[in-house]
CSV table of C-alpha atoms and ligand atoms in Angstrom, one decimal:
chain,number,residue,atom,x,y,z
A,68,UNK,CA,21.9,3.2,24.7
A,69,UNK,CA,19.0,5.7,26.3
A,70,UNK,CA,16.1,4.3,25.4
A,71,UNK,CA,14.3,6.4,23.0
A,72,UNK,CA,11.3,7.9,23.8
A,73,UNK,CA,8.7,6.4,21.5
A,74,UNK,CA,10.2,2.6,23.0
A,75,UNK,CA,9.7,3.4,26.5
A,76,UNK,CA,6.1,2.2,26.7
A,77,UNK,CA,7.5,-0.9,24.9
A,78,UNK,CA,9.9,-1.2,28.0
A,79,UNK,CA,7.8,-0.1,30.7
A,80,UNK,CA,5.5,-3.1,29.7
A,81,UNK,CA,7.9,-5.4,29.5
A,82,UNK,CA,7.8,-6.2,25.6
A,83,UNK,CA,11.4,-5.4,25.3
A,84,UNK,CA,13.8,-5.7,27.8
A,85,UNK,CA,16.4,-3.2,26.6
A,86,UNK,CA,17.9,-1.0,23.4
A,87,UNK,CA,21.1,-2.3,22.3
A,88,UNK,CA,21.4,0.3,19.5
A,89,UNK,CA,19.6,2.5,16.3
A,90,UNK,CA,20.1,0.5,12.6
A,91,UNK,CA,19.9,2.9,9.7
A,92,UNK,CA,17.3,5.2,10.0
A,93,UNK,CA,14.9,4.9,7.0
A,94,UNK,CA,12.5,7.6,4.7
A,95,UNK,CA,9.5,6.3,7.1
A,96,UNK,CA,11.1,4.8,9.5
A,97,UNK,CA,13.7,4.5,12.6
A,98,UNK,CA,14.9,1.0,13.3
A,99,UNK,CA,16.1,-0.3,16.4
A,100,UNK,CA,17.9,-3.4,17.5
A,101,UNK,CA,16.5,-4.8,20.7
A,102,UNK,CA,16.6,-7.3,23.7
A,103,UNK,CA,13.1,-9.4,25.1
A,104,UNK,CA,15.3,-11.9,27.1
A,105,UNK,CA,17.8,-14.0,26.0
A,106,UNK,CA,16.7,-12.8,21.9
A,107,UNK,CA,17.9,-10.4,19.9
A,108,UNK,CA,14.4,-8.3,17.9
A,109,UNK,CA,14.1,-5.3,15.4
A,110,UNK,CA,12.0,-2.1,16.7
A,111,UNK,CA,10.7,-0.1,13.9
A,112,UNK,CA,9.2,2.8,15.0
A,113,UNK,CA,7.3,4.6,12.3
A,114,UNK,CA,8.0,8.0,11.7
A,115,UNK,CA,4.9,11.0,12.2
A,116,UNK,CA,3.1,11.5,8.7
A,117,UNK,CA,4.2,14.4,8.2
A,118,UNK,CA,7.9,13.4,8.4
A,119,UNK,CA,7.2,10.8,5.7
A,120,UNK,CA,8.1,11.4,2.0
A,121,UNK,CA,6.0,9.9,-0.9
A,122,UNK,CA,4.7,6.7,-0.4
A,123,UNK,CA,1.2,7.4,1.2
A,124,UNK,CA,0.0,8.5,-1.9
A,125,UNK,CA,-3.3,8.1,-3.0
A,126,UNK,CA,-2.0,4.9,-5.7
A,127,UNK,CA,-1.0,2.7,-2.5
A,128,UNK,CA,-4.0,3.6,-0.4
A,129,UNK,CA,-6.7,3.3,-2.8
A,130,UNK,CA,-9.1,0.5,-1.5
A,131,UNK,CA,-7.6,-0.1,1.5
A,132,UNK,CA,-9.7,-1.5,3.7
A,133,UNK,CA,-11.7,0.8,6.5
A,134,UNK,CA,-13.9,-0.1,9.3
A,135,UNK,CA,-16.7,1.8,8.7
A,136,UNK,CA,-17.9,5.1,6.6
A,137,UNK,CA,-17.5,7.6,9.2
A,138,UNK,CA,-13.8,6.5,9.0
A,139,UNK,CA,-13.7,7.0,5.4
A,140,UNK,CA,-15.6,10.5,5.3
A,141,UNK,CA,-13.2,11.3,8.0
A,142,UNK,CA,-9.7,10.6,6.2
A,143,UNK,CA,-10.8,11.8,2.8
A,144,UNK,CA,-11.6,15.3,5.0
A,145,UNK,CA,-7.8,14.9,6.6
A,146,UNK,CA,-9.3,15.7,9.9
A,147,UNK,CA,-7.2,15.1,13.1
A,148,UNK,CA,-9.1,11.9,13.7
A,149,UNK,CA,-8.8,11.0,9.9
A,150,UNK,CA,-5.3,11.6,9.7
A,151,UNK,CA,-5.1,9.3,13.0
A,152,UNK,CA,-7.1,6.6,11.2
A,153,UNK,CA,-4.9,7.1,7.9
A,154,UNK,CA,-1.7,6.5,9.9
A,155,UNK,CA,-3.2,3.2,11.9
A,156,UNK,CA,-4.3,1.9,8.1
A,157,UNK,CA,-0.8,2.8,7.0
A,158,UNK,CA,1.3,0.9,9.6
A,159,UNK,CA,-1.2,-2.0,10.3
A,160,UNK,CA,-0.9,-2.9,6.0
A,161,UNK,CA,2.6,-3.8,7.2
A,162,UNK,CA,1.9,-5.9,10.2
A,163,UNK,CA,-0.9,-7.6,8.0
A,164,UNK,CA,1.4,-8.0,5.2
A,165,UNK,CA,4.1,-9.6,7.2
A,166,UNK,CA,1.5,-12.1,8.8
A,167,UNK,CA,-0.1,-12.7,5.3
A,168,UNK,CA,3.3,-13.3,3.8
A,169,UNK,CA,4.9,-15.7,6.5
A,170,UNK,CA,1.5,-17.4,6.5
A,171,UNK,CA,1.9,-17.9,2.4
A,172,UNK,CA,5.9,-19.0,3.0
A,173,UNK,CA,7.2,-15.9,1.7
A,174,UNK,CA,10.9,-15.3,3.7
A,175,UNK,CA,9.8,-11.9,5.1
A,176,UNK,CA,10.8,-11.4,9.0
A,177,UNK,CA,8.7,-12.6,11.7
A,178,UNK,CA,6.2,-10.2,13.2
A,179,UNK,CA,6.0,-10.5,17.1
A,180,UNK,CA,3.8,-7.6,17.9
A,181,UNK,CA,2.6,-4.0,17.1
A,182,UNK,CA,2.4,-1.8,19.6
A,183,UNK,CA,1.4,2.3,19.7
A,184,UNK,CA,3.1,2.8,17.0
A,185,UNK,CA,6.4,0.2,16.9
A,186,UNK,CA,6.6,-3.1,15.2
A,187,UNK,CA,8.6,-5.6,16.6
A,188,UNK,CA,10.2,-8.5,14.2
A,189,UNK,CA,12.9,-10.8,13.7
A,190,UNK,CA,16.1,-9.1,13.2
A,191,UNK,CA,17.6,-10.6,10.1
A,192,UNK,CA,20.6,-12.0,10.3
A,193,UNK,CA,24.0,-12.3,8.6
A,194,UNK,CA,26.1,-15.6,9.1
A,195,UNK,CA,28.1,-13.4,12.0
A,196,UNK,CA,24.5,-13.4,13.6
A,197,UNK,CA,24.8,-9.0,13.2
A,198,UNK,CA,22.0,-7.5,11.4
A,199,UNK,CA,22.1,-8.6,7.5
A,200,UNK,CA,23.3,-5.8,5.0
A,201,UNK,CA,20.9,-4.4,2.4
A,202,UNK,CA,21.1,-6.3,-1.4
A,203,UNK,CA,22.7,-2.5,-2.5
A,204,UNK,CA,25.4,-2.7,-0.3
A,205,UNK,CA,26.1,-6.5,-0.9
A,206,UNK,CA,29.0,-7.9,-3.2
A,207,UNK,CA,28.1,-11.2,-5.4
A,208,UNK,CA,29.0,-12.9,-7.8
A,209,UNK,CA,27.5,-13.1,-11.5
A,210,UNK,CA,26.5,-16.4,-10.6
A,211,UNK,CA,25.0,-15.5,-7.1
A,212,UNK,CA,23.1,-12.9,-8.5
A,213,UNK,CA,21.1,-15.1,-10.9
A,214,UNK,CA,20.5,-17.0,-7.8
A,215,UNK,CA,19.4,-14.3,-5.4
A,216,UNK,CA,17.1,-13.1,-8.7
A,217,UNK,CA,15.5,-16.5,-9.4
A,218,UNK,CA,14.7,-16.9,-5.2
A,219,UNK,CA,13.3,-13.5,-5.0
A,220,UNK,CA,10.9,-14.0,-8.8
A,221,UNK,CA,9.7,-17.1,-6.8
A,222,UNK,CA,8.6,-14.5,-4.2
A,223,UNK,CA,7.1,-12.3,-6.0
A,224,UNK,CA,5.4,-14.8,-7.3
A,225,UNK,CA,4.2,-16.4,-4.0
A,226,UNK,CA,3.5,-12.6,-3.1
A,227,UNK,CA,1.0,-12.5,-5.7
A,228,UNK,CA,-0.6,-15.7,-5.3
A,229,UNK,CA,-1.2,-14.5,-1.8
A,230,UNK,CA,-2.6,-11.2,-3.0
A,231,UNK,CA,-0.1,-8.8,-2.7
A,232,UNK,CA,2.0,-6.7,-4.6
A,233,UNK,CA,5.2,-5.5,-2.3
A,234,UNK,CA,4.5,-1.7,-4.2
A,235,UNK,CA,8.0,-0.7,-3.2
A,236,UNK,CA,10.4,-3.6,-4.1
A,237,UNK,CA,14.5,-2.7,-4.8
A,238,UNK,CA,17.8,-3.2,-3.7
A,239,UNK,CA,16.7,-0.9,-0.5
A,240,UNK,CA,14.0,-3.5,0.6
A,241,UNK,CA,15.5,-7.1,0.5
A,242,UNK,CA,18.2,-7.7,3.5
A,243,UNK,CA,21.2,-10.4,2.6
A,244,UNK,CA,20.3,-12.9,5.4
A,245,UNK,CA,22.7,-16.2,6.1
A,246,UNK,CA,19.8,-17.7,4.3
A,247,UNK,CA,19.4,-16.1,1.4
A,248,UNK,CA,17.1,-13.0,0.6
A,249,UNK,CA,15.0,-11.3,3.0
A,250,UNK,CA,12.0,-8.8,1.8
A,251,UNK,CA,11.4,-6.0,4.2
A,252,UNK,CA,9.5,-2.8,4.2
A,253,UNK,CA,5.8,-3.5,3.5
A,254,UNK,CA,3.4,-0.6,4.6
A,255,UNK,CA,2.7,0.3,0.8
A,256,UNK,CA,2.0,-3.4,-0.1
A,257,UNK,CA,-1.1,-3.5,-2.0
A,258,UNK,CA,-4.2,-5.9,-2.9
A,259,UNK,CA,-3.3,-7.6,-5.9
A,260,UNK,CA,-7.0,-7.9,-7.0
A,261,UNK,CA,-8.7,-4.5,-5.5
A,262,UNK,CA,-6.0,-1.9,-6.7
A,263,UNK,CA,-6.0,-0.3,-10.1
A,264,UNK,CA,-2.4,0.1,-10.0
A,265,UNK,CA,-1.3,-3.4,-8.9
A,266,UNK,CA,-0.4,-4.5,-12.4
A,267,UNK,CA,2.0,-1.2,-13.1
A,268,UNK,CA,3.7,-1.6,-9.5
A,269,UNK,CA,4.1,-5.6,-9.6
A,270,UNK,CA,5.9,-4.5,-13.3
A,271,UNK,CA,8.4,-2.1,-12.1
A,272,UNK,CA,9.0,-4.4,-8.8
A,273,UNK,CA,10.5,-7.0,-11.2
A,274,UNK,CA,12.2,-4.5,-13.2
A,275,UNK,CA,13.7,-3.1,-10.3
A,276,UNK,CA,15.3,-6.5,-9.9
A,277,UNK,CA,16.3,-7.3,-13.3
A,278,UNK,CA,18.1,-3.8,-13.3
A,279,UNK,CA,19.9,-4.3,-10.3
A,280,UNK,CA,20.8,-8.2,-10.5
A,281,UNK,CA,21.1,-7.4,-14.2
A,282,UNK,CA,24.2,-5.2,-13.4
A,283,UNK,CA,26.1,-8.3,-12.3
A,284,UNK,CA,24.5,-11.0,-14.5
A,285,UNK,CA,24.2,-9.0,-17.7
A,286,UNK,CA,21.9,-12.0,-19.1
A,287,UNK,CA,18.8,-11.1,-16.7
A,288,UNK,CA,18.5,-7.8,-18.8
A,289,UNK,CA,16.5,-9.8,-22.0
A,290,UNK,CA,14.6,-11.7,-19.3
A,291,UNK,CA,10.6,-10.3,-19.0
A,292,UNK,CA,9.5,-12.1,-16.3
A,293,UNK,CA,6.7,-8.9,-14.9
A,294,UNK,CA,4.7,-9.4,-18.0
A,295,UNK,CA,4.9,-13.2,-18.3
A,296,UNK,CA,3.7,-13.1,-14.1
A,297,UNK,CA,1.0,-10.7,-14.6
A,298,UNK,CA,-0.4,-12.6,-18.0
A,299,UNK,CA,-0.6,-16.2,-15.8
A,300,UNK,CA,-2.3,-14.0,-12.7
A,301,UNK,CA,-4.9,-12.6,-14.9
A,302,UNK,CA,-5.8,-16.1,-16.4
A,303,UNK,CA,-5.8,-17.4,-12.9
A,304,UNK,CA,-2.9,-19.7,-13.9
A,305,UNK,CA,-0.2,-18.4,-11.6
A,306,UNK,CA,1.0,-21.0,-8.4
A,307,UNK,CA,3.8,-20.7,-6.6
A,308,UNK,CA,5.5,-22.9,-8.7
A,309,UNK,CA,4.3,-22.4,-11.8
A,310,UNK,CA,7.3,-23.1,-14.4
A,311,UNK,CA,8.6,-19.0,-16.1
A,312,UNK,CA,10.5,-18.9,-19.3
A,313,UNK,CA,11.2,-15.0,-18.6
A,314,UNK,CA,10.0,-14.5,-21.8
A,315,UNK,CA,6.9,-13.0,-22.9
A,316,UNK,CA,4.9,-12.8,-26.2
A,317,UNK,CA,3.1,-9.5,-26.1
A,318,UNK,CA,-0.3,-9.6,-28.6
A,319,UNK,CA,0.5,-7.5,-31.4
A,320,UNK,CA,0.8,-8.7,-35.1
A,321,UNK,CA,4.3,-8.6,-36.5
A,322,UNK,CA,4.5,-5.8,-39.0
A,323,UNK,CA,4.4,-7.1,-42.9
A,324,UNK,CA,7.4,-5.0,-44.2
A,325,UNK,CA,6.5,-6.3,-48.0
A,326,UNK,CA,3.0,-5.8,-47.6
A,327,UNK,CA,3.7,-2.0,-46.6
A,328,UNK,CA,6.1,-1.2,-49.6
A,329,UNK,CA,3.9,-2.4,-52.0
A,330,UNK,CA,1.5,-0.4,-50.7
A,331,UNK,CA,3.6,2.5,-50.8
A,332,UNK,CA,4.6,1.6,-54.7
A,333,UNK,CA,0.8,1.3,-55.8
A,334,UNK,CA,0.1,4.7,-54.3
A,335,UNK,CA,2.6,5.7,-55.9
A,336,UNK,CA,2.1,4.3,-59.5
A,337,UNK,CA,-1.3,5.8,-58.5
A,338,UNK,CA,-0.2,9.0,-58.4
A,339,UNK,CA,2.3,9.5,-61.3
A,340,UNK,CA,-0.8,8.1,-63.6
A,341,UNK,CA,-2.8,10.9,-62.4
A,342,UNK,CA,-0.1,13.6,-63.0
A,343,UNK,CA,0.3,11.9,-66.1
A,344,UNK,CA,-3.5,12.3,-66.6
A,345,UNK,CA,-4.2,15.8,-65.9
A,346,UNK,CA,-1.1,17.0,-67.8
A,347,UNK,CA,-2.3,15.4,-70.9
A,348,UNK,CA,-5.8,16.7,-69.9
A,349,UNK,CA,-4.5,20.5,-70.4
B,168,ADP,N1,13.8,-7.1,10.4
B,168,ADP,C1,14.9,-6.4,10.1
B,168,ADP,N2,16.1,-7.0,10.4
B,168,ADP,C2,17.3,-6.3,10.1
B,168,ADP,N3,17.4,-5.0,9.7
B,168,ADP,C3,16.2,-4.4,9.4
B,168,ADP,C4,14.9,-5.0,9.6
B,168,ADP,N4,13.9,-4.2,9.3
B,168,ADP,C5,14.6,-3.1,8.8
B,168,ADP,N5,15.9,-3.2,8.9
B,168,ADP,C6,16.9,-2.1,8.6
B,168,ADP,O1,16.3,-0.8,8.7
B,168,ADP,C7,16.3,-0.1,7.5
B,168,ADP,C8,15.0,0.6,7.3
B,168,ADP,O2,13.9,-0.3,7.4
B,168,ADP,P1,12.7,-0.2,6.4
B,168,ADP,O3,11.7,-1.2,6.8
B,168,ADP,O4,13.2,-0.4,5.0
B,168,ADP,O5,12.0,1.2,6.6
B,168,ADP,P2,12.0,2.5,5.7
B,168,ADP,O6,10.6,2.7,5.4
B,168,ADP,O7,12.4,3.6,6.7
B,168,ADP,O8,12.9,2.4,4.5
B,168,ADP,C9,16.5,-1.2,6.4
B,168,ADP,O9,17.1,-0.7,5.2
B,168,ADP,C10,17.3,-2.2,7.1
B,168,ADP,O10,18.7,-1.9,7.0
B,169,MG,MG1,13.1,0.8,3.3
């Protein structure tokens, strides 16, 4: 195909040595499908800000790191160079993720480079060697799909041992490779430890995977693995292969039904000897 304008630096330099054709093009991103010799790579060429939809909001991006102050004033003003500097922060949190995440043995694709504005990666493969379909538009069985869940809890789980929290984990964002699940699309990950919101995004990434898997493999619905991850992470106690149940114990006490009625019967008793009183009072 014509190569697009945004990859013809990418060409002119000789990073890649051709554009075979687009992938699905993303919310925040367009993908390409590339040559660099005798390989086959994945482009993705980050759409302008302003073209993006939600996920730069201030929950992902909150303390993110910056270089220095003037940087910080800078984007908090949304002046040109800010919103420069915010767009660098938000695509380099993916390249940084996927190096963090290969480096901690999570099955994410492998970066090669980032370059003015284009990530180049693995292309993830199915067993026909063409670019792997997305979980959503994947057929499995019941039996498959409690497989695919327990291999991608594992990853969450090496995730957060790393220190990240995907932010934006669903059937969208894991690819169907030949070798099993593949986690893509990381520019909102977030720092497990300095985010406020890490806890309530880790949550509703493994609910988003109990939902789906749990449309196939109606068992995973019960399971509660979010809480029982986050519990062990807080205490420290969370390692990549830490043993999970699925189950969780949340800390309230259970409610004493008997305790309760009685109560309700003294107050009561209580009350028709008052009536009682006051009538025979007048
Ligand atoms: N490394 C890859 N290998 C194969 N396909 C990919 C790869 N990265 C992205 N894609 C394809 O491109 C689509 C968009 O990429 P994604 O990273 O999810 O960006 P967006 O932010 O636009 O959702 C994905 O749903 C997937 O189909
Ligand atoms: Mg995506």
């Amino acid at each position: 195909m014509k190569t697009p304008k945004r990859l013809q630096s990418l060409l002119d330099e000789g990073l890649i040595d051709g554009v075979q054709r687009q992938l699905m093009s993303g919310k925040e991103a367009q993908v390409f499908v590339v040559r660099c010799g005798e390989e086959t790579r994945c482009a993705k060429v980050y759409k302008e800000a302003t073209q993006r939809s939600f996920r730069q909001a201030v929950d992902y991006t909150e303390n993110r790191k910056v270089k220095n102050s003037r940087e910080a004033r800078a984007m908090a003003k949304g002046t040109r160079f800010g919103r420069e500097k915010q767009e660098e922060a938000w695509q380099n949190a993916e390249v940084d993720a996927l190096y963090r995440l290969a480096a901690a043995g999570v099955r994410v694709p492998k970066p090669y480079l980032f370059f003015e504005g284009v990530l180049l990666m693995e292309l993830v493969c199915d067993a026909h060697g063409d670019a792997a379909p997305r979980l959503n538009d994947s057929v499995f069985t019941p039996e498959q799909a409690l497989d695919h869940h327990a291999r991608l809890i594992r990853e969450v789980v090496r995730m957060l041992c790393a220190g990240v929290v995907h932010g934006d984990l669903s059937e969208f964002n894991i690819l169907l490779a030949e070798d099993g699940p593949v986690i893509i699309d990381l520019p909102q990950a977030v720092d497990a430890a300095g985010n406020n919101h890490a806890q309530r995004m880790l949550l509703r990434d493994v609910e988003n995977l109990r939902n789906f898997f749990g449309q196939t493999a109606p068992a995973l619905l019960q399971t509660d693995f979010g809480a029982e991850i986050w519990a062990l992470y807080e205490r420290g106690a969370l390692q990549p292969d830490t043993p999970l149940s699925g189950r969780f114990q949340r800390k309230h006490k259970t409610v004493d039904l008997r305790g309760v009625l009685r109560e309700i019967d003294d107050a009561r008793d209580e009350d028709a000897a008052r009536r009682l009183h006051m009538s025979q009072a007048r």
